[in-house]
């Protein structure tokens, strides 16, 4: 997934394909959440709901992995090439937040 990076402005210029791929993943999660809402409304069995919640968490983790890979390959790599070593510190802080 190629993209142009404008990290210094805290915005990223994503390719249309990258944006589409990320949005498809989020729409899928949104649909799963709506399904869980209906399960609760319909008094479904707790373990069945919990399995669906786990599926949503897995889908969000997958989304994060894709987005993190794009960030590292784009913004972080570009910043390192440009001599902006603070990009590594920012990445370390981000990973610490993601891994709590």
mmCIF file of N, CA and C in Angstrom:
data_model
loop_
_atom_site.group_PDB
_atom_site.id
_atom_site.type_symbol
_atom_site.label_atom_id
_atom_site.label_comp_id
_atom_site.label_asym_id
_atom_site.label_seq_id
_atom_site.Cartn_x
_atom_site.Cartn_y
_atom_site.Cartn_z
ATOM 1 N N UNK A 1 0.841 -1.184 0.000
ATOM 2 C CA UNK A 1 0.000 0.000 0.000
ATOM 3 C C UNK A 1 0.881 1.240 0.000
ATOM 4 N N UNK A 2 0.896 1.952 -1.079
ATOM 5 C CA UNK A 2 1.703 3.150 -1.150
ATOM 6 C C UNK A 2 0.904 4.341 -0.669
ATOM 7 N N UNK A 3 1.655 5.281 -0.103
ATOM 8 C CA UNK A 3 1.000 6.508 0.311
ATOM 9 C C UNK A 3 2.030 7.601 0.405
ATOM 10 N N UNK A 4 1.561 8.817 0.317
ATOM 11 C CA UNK A 4 2.414 9.941 0.613
ATOM 12 C C UNK A 4 2.226 10.272 2.078
ATOM 13 N N UNK A 5 3.271 10.742 2.714
ATOM 14 C CA UNK A 5 3.159 10.984 4.148
ATOM 15 C C UNK A 5 3.380 12.454 4.445
ATOM 16 N N UNK A 6 2.514 12.977 5.263
ATOM 17 C CA UNK A 6 2.644 14.363 5.731
ATOM 18 C C UNK A 6 2.565 14.335 7.247
ATOM 19 N N UNK A 7 3.429 13.544 7.847
ATOM 20 C CA UNK A 7 3.340 13.294 9.284
ATOM 21 C C UNK A 7 3.576 14.532 10.124
ATOM 22 N N UNK A 8 4.371 15.458 9.627
ATOM 23 C CA UNK A 8 4.665 16.635 10.434
ATOM 24 C C UNK A 8 3.405 17.458 10.693
ATOM 25 N N UNK A 9 2.400 17.313 9.843
ATOM 26 C CA UNK A 9 1.144 18.021 10.049
ATOM 27 C C UNK A 9 0.122 17.122 10.736
ATOM 28 N N UNK A 10 0.573 15.916 11.144
ATOM 29 C CA UNK A 10 -0.262 14.915 11.809
ATOM 30 C C UNK A 10 -1.419 14.477 10.917
ATOM 31 N N UNK A 11 -1.177 14.519 9.619
ATOM 32 C CA UNK A 11 -2.118 14.001 8.633
ATOM 33 C C UNK A 11 -1.332 13.134 7.670
ATOM 34 N N UNK A 12 -2.018 12.161 7.100
ATOM 35 C CA UNK A 12 -1.380 11.272 6.140
ATOM 36 C C UNK A 12 -2.207 11.275 4.866
ATOM 37 N N UNK A 13 -1.534 11.419 3.759
ATOM 38 C CA UNK A 13 -2.200 11.347 2.468
ATOM 39 C C UNK A 13 -2.173 9.886 2.023
ATOM 40 N N UNK A 14 -3.283 9.193 2.238
ATOM 41 C CA UNK A 14 -3.374 7.782 1.886
ATOM 42 C C UNK A 14 -3.833 7.632 0.446
ATOM 43 N N UNK A 15 -3.364 6.556 -0.171
ATOM 44 C CA UNK A 15 -3.856 6.257 -1.509
ATOM 45 C C UNK A 15 -5.334 5.891 -1.406
ATOM 46 N N UNK A 16 -6.029 5.994 -2.502
ATOM 47 C CA UNK A 16 -7.449 5.640 -2.503
ATOM 48 C C UNK A 16 -7.636 4.174 -2.145
ATOM 49 N N UNK A 17 -6.741 3.304 -2.620
ATOM 50 C CA UNK A 17 -6.849 1.872 -2.323
ATOM 51 C C UNK A 17 -6.621 1.598 -0.829
ATOM 52 N N UNK A 18 -5.629 2.252 -0.251
ATOM 53 C CA UNK A 18 -5.373 2.067 1.175
ATOM 54 C C UNK A 18 -6.567 2.537 2.000
ATOM 55 N N UNK A 19 -7.090 3.696 1.649
ATOM 56 C CA UNK A 19 -8.258 4.236 2.350
ATOM 57 C C UNK A 19 -9.446 3.284 2.229
ATOM 58 N N UNK A 20 -9.664 2.776 1.012
ATOM 59 C CA UNK A 20 -10.767 1.854 0.766
ATOM 60 C C UNK A 20 -10.605 0.593 1.612
ATOM 61 N N UNK A 21 -9.395 0.024 1.636
ATOM 62 C CA UNK A 21 -9.138 -1.195 2.409
ATOM 63 C C UNK A 21 -9.395 -0.981 3.902
ATOM 64 N N UNK A 22 -8.928 0.132 4.433
ATOM 65 C CA UNK A 22 -9.131 0.427 5.856
ATOM 66 C C UNK A 22 -10.617 0.624 6.163
ATOM 67 N N UNK A 23 -11.310 1.345 5.296
ATOM 68 C CA UNK A 23 -12.734 1.599 5.524
ATOM 69 C C UNK A 23 -13.566 0.322 5.426
ATOM 70 N N UNK A 24 -13.192 -0.575 4.521
ATOM 71 C CA UNK A 24 -13.900 -1.858 4.413
ATOM 72 C C UNK A 24 -13.770 -2.618 5.725
ATOM 73 N N UNK A 25 -12.572 -2.633 6.293
ATOM 74 C CA UNK A 25 -12.372 -3.312 7.579
ATOM 75 C C UNK A 25 -13.233 -2.677 8.676
ATOM 76 N N UNK A 26 -13.266 -1.350 8.707
ATOM 77 C CA UNK A 26 -14.058 -0.672 9.741
ATOM 78 C C UNK A 26 -15.554 -0.892 9.546
ATOM 79 N N UNK A 27 -16.006 -0.907 8.319
ATOM 80 C CA UNK A 27 -17.433 -1.162 8.055
ATOM 81 C C UNK A 27 -17.814 -2.567 8.501
ATOM 82 N N UNK A 28 -16.901 -3.518 8.308
ATOM 83 C CA UNK A 28 -17.149 -4.888 8.742
ATOM 84 C C UNK A 28 -17.287 -4.928 10.271
ATOM 85 N N UNK A 29 -16.417 -4.221 10.974
ATOM 86 C CA UNK A 29 -16.498 -4.152 12.437
ATOM 87 C C UNK A 29 -17.805 -3.495 12.859
ATOM 88 N N UNK A 30 -18.180 -2.430 12.161
ATOM 89 C CA UNK A 30 -19.434 -1.733 12.462
ATOM 90 C C UNK A 30 -20.620 -2.697 12.332
ATOM 91 N N UNK A 31 -20.605 -3.511 11.290
ATOM 92 C CA UNK A 31 -21.665 -4.501 11.112
ATOM 93 C C UNK A 31 -21.672 -5.531 12.228
ATOM 94 N N UNK A 32 -20.492 -5.942 12.659
ATOM 95 C CA UNK A 32 -20.403 -6.899 13.757
ATOM 96 C C UNK A 32 -20.965 -6.289 15.047
ATOM 97 N N UNK A 33 -20.682 -5.029 15.288
ATOM 98 C CA UNK A 33 -21.196 -4.346 16.485
ATOM 99 C C UNK A 33 -22.718 -4.278 16.432
ATOM 100 N N UNK A 34 -23.263 -3.950 15.261
ATOM 101 C CA UNK A 34 -24.725 -3.924 15.122
ATOM 102 C C UNK A 34 -25.313 -5.307 15.403
ATOM 103 N N UNK A 35 -24.629 -6.346 14.956
ATOM 104 C CA UNK A 35 -25.083 -7.705 15.227
ATOM 105 C C UNK A 35 -25.093 -8.009 16.715
ATOM 106 N N UNK A 36 -24.077 -7.540 17.426
ATOM 107 C CA UNK A 36 -24.017 -7.740 18.877
ATOM 108 C C UNK A 36 -25.155 -6.990 19.561
ATOM 109 N N UNK A 37 -25.429 -5.780 19.102
ATOM 110 C CA UNK A 37 -26.553 -5.009 19.659
ATOM 111 C C UNK A 37 -27.854 -5.790 19.526
ATOM 112 N N UNK A 38 -28.073 -6.363 18.355
ATOM 113 C CA UNK A 38 -29.299 -7.147 18.133
ATOM 114 C C UNK A 38 -29.327 -8.383 19.034
ATOM 115 N N UNK A 39 -28.178 -8.992 19.231
ATOM 116 C CA UNK A 39 -28.110 -10.157 20.114
ATOM 117 C C UNK A 39 -28.537 -9.786 21.532
ATOM 118 N N UNK A 40 -28.066 -8.623 21.997
ATOM 119 C CA UNK A 40 -28.437 -8.161 23.347
ATOM 120 C C UNK A 40 -29.935 -7.853 23.390
ATOM 121 N N UNK A 41 -30.421 -7.134 22.363
ATOM 122 C CA UNK A 41 -31.848 -6.809 22.301
ATOM 123 C C UNK A 41 -32.715 -8.061 22.301
ATOM 124 N N UNK A 42 -32.228 -9.130 21.682
ATOM 125 C CA UNK A 42 -32.991 -10.371 21.555
ATOM 126 C C UNK A 42 -32.686 -11.371 22.670
ATOM 127 N N UNK A 43 -32.024 -10.889 23.718
ATOM 128 C CA UNK A 43 -31.741 -11.724 24.897
ATOM 129 C C UNK A 43 -31.014 -13.019 24.549
ATOM 130 N N UNK A 44 -30.052 -12.922 23.653
ATOM 131 C CA UNK A 44 -29.291 -14.106 23.256
ATOM 132 C C UNK A 44 -28.412 -14.580 24.421
ATOM 133 N N UNK A 45 -27.966 -15.801 24.334
ATOM 134 C CA UNK A 45 -27.164 -16.465 25.343
ATOM 135 C C UNK A 45 -25.808 -15.753 25.483
ATOM 136 N N UNK A 46 -25.424 -15.454 26.724
ATOM 137 C CA UNK A 46 -24.208 -14.665 26.999
ATOM 138 C C UNK A 46 -22.957 -15.199 26.293
ATOM 139 N N UNK A 47 -22.685 -16.497 26.374
ATOM 140 C CA UNK A 47 -21.478 -16.987 25.693
ATOM 141 C C UNK A 47 -21.476 -16.716 24.187
ATOM 142 N N UNK A 48 -22.648 -16.760 23.561
ATOM 143 C CA UNK A 48 -22.723 -16.461 22.133
ATOM 144 C C UNK A 48 -22.353 -15.002 21.859
ATOM 145 N N UNK A 49 -22.799 -14.116 22.727
ATOM 146 C CA UNK A 49 -22.464 -12.691 22.583
ATOM 147 C C UNK A 49 -20.968 -12.493 22.806
ATOM 148 N N UNK A 50 -20.427 -13.141 23.821
ATOM 149 C CA UNK A 50 -19.006 -12.999 24.125
ATOM 150 C C UNK A 50 -18.125 -13.468 22.971
ATOM 151 N N UNK A 51 -18.533 -14.514 22.290
ATOM 152 C CA UNK A 51 -17.780 -14.994 21.126
ATOM 153 C C UNK A 51 -17.777 -13.925 20.036
ATOM 154 N N UNK A 52 -18.909 -13.269 19.844
ATOM 155 C CA UNK A 52 -18.988 -12.212 18.833
ATOM 156 C C UNK A 52 -18.154 -10.993 19.232
ATOM 157 N N UNK A 53 -18.147 -10.672 20.511
ATOM 158 C CA UNK A 53 -17.311 -9.562 20.991
ATOM 159 C C UNK A 53 -15.840 -9.886 20.737
ATOM 160 N N UNK A 54 -15.453 -11.119 20.981
ATOM 161 C CA UNK A 54 -14.086 -11.544 20.718
ATOM 162 C C UNK A 54 -13.742 -11.401 19.238
ATOM 163 N N UNK A 55 -14.697 -11.710 18.367
ATOM 164 C CA UNK A 55 -14.480 -11.561 16.928
ATOM 165 C C UNK A 55 -14.259 -10.094 16.557
ATOM 166 N N UNK A 56 -14.997 -9.194 17.200
ATOM 167 C CA UNK A 56 -14.820 -7.756 16.955
ATOM 168 C C UNK A 56 -13.433 -7.320 17.412
ATOM 169 N N UNK A 57 -13.025 -7.777 18.572
ATOM 170 C CA UNK A 57 -11.692 -7.421 19.069
ATOM 171 C C UNK A 57 -10.605 -7.908 18.114
ATOM 172 N N UNK A 58 -10.789 -9.105 17.597
ATOM 173 C CA UNK A 58 -9.832 -9.657 16.638
ATOM 174 C C UNK A 58 -9.800 -8.818 15.356
ATOM 175 N N UNK A 59 -10.965 -8.419 14.893
ATOM 176 C CA UNK A 59 -11.039 -7.595 13.682
ATOM 177 C C UNK A 59 -10.360 -6.238 13.899
ATOM 178 N N UNK A 60 -10.555 -5.650 15.066
ATOM 179 C CA UNK A 60 -9.894 -4.373 15.370
ATOM 180 C C UNK A 60 -8.388 -4.549 15.488
ATOM 181 N N UNK A 61 -7.953 -5.669 16.066
ATOM 182 C CA UNK A 61 -6.521 -5.947 16.133
ATOM 183 C C UNK A 61 -5.922 -6.067 14.736
ATOM 184 N N UNK A 62 -6.638 -6.721 13.842
ATOM 185 C CA UNK A 62 -6.172 -6.843 12.460
ATOM 186 C C UNK A 62 -6.094 -5.472 11.787
ATOM 187 N N UNK A 63 -7.095 -4.650 12.034
ATOM 188 C CA UNK A 63 -7.089 -3.279 11.502
ATOM 189 C C UNK A 63 -5.848 -2.536 12.006
ATOM 190 N N UNK A 64 -5.589 -2.650 13.313
ATOM 191 C CA UNK A 64 -4.416 -1.986 13.895
ATOM 192 C C UNK A 64 -3.118 -2.472 13.266
ATOM 193 N N UNK A 65 -3.013 -3.770 13.010
ATOM 194 C CA UNK A 65 -1.794 -4.316 12.408
ATOM 195 C C UNK A 65 -1.564 -3.732 11.022
ATOM 196 N N UNK A 66 -2.613 -3.644 10.228
ATOM 197 C CA UNK A 66 -2.491 -3.086 8.883
ATOM 198 C C UNK A 66 -2.099 -1.615 8.964
ATOM 199 N N UNK A 67 -2.772 -0.863 9.810
ATOM 200 C CA UNK A 67 -2.494 0.567 9.934
ATOM 201 C C UNK A 67 -1.093 0.809 10.489
ATOM 202 N N UNK A 68 -0.684 0.010 11.466
ATOM 203 C CA UNK A 68 0.655 0.153 12.039
ATOM 204 C C UNK A 68 1.717 -0.150 10.990
ATOM 205 N N UNK A 69 1.512 -1.188 10.199
ATOM 206 C CA UNK A 69 2.472 -1.515 9.137
ATOM 207 C C UNK A 69 2.597 -0.364 8.145
ATOM 208 N N UNK A 70 1.474 0.213 7.773
ATOM 209 C CA UNK A 70 1.497 1.368 6.856
ATOM 210 C C UNK A 70 2.254 2.535 7.473
ATOM 211 N N UNK A 71 2.024 2.755 8.758
ATOM 212 C CA UNK A 71 2.692 3.865 9.447
ATOM 213 C C UNK A 71 4.205 3.647 9.480
ATOM 214 N N UNK A 72 4.619 2.426 9.816
ATOM 215 C CA UNK A 72 6.057 2.142 9.907
ATOM 216 C C UNK A 72 6.709 2.239 8.530
ATOM 217 N N UNK A 73 6.080 1.616 7.522
ATOM 218 C CA UNK A 73 6.657 1.614 6.174
ATOM 219 C C UNK A 73 6.644 2.998 5.535
ATOM 220 N N UNK A 74 5.684 3.826 5.937
ATOM 221 C CA UNK A 74 5.577 5.163 5.352
ATOM 222 C C UNK A 74 6.200 6.223 6.222
ATOM 223 N N UNK A 75 5.450 6.669 7.191
ATOM 224 C CA UNK A 75 5.852 7.819 8.014
ATOM 225 C C UNK A 75 7.159 7.589 8.760
ATOM 226 N N UNK A 76 7.265 6.474 9.459
ATOM 227 C CA UNK A 76 8.454 6.239 10.283
ATOM 228 C C UNK A 76 9.685 6.101 9.393
ATOM 229 N N UNK A 77 9.583 5.291 8.343
ATOM 230 C CA UNK A 77 10.726 5.113 7.442
ATOM 231 C C UNK A 77 11.132 6.439 6.796
ATOM 232 N N UNK A 78 10.151 7.214 6.351
ATOM 233 C CA UNK A 78 10.455 8.519 5.740
ATOM 234 C C UNK A 78 11.151 9.442 6.731
ATOM 235 N N UNK A 79 10.632 9.489 7.958
ATOM 236 C CA UNK A 79 11.230 10.360 8.970
ATOM 237 C C UNK A 79 12.658 9.936 9.295
ATOM 238 N N UNK A 80 12.900 8.633 9.393
ATOM 239 C CA UNK A 80 14.253 8.157 9.683
ATOM 240 C C UNK A 80 15.188 8.529 8.541
ATOM 241 N N UNK A 81 14.740 8.334 7.305
ATOM 242 C CA UNK A 81 15.560 8.725 6.147
ATOM 243 C C UNK A 81 15.857 10.223 6.157
ATOM 244 N N UNK A 82 14.907 11.009 6.682
ATOM 245 C CA UNK A 82 15.093 12.466 6.748
ATOM 246 C C UNK A 82 15.860 12.893 7.996
ATOM 247 N N UNK A 83 16.336 11.915 8.781
ATOM 248 C CA UNK A 83 17.132 12.231 9.968
ATOM 249 C C UNK A 83 16.308 12.627 11.182
ATOM 250 N N UNK A 84 15.006 12.347 11.160
ATOM 251 C CA UNK A 84 14.132 12.698 12.288
ATOM 252 C C UNK A 84 14.036 11.495 13.225
ATOM 253 N N UNK A 85 15.028 11.379 14.095
ATOM 254 C CA UNK A 85 15.103 10.229 14.996
ATOM 255 C C UNK A 85 13.972 10.192 16.021
ATOM 256 N N UNK A 86 13.299 11.311 16.241
ATOM 257 C CA UNK A 86 12.178 11.331 17.186
ATOM 258 C C UNK A 86 11.031 10.422 16.723
ATOM 259 N N UNK A 87 11.031 10.065 15.449
ATOM 260 C CA UNK A 87 10.014 9.138 14.933
ATOM 261 C C UNK A 87 10.119 7.783 15.625
ATOM 262 N N UNK A 88 11.317 7.369 15.960
ATOM 263 C CA UNK A 88 11.507 6.095 16.665
ATOM 264 C C UNK A 88 10.933 6.189 18.067
ATOM 265 N N UNK A 89 11.195 7.307 18.750
ATOM 266 C CA UNK A 89 10.647 7.501 20.101
ATOM 267 C C UNK A 89 9.113 7.500 20.064
ATOM 268 N N UNK A 90 8.543 8.155 19.072
ATOM 269 C CA UNK A 90 7.096 8.185 18.934
ATOM 270 C C UNK A 90 6.546 6.774 18.697
ATOM 271 N N UNK A 91 7.238 5.998 17.872
ATOM 272 C CA UNK A 91 6.818 4.627 17.596
ATOM 273 C C UNK A 91 6.888 3.768 18.858
ATOM 274 N N UNK A 92 7.951 3.919 19.617
ATOM 275 C CA UNK A 92 8.088 3.165 20.871
ATOM 276 C C UNK A 92 6.931 3.507 21.822
ATOM 277 N N UNK A 93 6.618 4.778 21.962
ATOM 278 C CA UNK A 93 5.511 5.223 22.821
ATOM 279 C C UNK A 93 4.189 4.641 22.318
ATOM 280 N N UNK A 94 3.994 4.675 21.015
ATOM 281 C CA UNK A 94 2.766 4.117 20.425
ATOM 282 C C UNK A 94 2.648 2.629 20.720
ATOM 283 N N UNK A 95 3.726 1.882 20.523
ATOM 284 C CA UNK A 95 3.698 0.443 20.775
ATOM 285 C C UNK A 95 3.412 0.137 22.240
ATOM 286 N N UNK A 96 3.957 0.953 23.140
ATOM 287 C CA UNK A 96 3.680 0.765 24.565
ATOM 288 C C UNK A 96 2.194 0.968 24.861
ATOM 289 N N UNK A 97 1.582 1.949 24.219
ATOM 290 C CA UNK A 97 0.150 2.180 24.406
ATOM 291 C C UNK A 97 -0.685 1.036 23.833
ATOM 292 N N UNK A 98 -0.273 0.522 22.701
ATOM 293 C CA UNK A 98 -1.021 -0.551 22.054
ATOM 294 C C UNK A 98 -0.902 -1.877 22.790
ATOM 295 N N UNK A 99 0.170 -2.039 23.547
ATOM 296 C CA UNK A 99 0.440 -3.330 24.178
ATOM 297 C C UNK A 99 0.092 -3.369 25.654
ATOM 298 N N UNK A 100 -0.737 -2.444 26.138
ATOM 299 C CA UNK A 100 -1.064 -2.485 27.561
ATOM 300 C C UNK A 100 -2.050 -3.568 27.877
#
